[in-house]
Amino acid sequence: RKRIVFYSIMLINRKVFHIHIPRTGGRFVKELFLLNNYLVEHFEFDKTFNFKDVGHLTFPDHDIYFGHMICKKFAIVRDPVDRFLSAIKSDSKLNQETIDYIFTNEQNFKNFVSTTIFNDSCNWYTPQINFLDYETKIYKYENGLDNNFSKWLLDNFEFDIIMKDYVHTDRKRNIELNEKQKNFVKNYYFKDYKLLDY
C-alpha cells in the first residue's frame, strides 16, 4: 500500500502540494486518492491561518504555513464564470434576494466580491491566480476530472490513479446569468482570464 500524506491543501509524500482552489473539484481529488487506497490526511476546515481556512490558503500563505517546504505543486483551475456560478449556487449565506441585488449593477457586484474576499475565511471568491506561484503546474477543470486527469497526474507526478465514480452532493440553486452579468464576472476576474488563458 502506498503511503501518501494529503491535505485539503494536500501535501503528498512531503513532495507534492495540491493547492486547493475552491470550487475546482478539490473534494473530488481528495476522494479520488482515498478510493485508490492512498493513505490520505487532510485539513477539513477546522484550522485557520491569517484568518483564512487552511484548506483554501492562497500564496504565499500556504507556503508559509507548511514552512516553505521544497516540493512540486499542482492546482486545478476553472473558467471564472463557471467557478463563480458554482460558488453562488452553493453559498448557504446567500438567498435569492441577495443574489439579485449583487447582479443589479457592476458596482454592487464588485462591492460584494471585494467585501466577501476581505471578510470571509473560505476564499471562495478570491481570484484563482492568488493561489498560484510560477512553479505550480496547472490542470484545467474543463479538460475533465476523468482519464485525462489520471494521465496528467501520471505524466507530471508519477501518481498511478484509476478513475472511480464519485458523487458530489452539493445542494445548488438554479441560477443563470445573462451576458451583461457574465461580463461583471469577467471584468472582475480579468487577470484569471489573461494569465490562465481563458
Short mmCIF file of C-alpha atoms in Angstrom, two decimals, residues 17 19 26 30 41 50 54 57 66 77-78 82 108 110 112 114 122 127 153 161 163 165 171 176 179 192:
data_model
loop_
_atom_site.label_atom_id
_atom_site.label_comp_id
_atom_site.label_asym_id
_atom_site.label_seq_id
_atom_site.Cartn_x
_atom_site.Cartn_y
_atom_site.Cartn_z
CA PHE A 17 1.18 20.03 -2.84
CA ILE A 19 -3.21 23.70 -3.94
CA GLY A 26 -10.84 19.66 -4.60
CA LYS A 30 -9.22 14.03 -2.17
CA GLU A 41 -4.56 13.02 5.70
CA ASN A 50 -4.11 34.64 8.79
CA VAL A 54 -6.11 26.30 5.96
CA LEU A 57 -5.00 29.20 1.62
CA PHE A 66 3.95 24.47 5.67
CA VAL A 77 -8.27 25.96 -12.36
CA ARG A 78 -11.72 26.65 -13.81
CA ASP A 82 -18.38 28.77 -14.13
CA ASN A 108 -22.85 46.05 -6.47
CA LYS A 110 -17.60 44.48 -7.18
CA PHE A 112 -19.97 42.03 -2.88
CA SER A 114 -14.34 42.57 -2.54
CA CYS A 122 -13.24 30.43 2.86
CA PRO A 127 -9.16 35.19 -7.86
CA LEU A 153 -1.15 13.04 -12.78
CA ILE A 161 -4.57 6.68 -10.33
CA MET A 163 -10.56 6.85 -12.05
CA ASP A 165 -17.11 7.19 -9.66
CA ARG A 171 -27.19 21.47 -2.78
CA GLU A 176 -28.38 31.59 -14.88
CA GLU A 179 -24.32 38.27 -20.91
CA ASP A 192 -7.56 34.97 -14.23
#
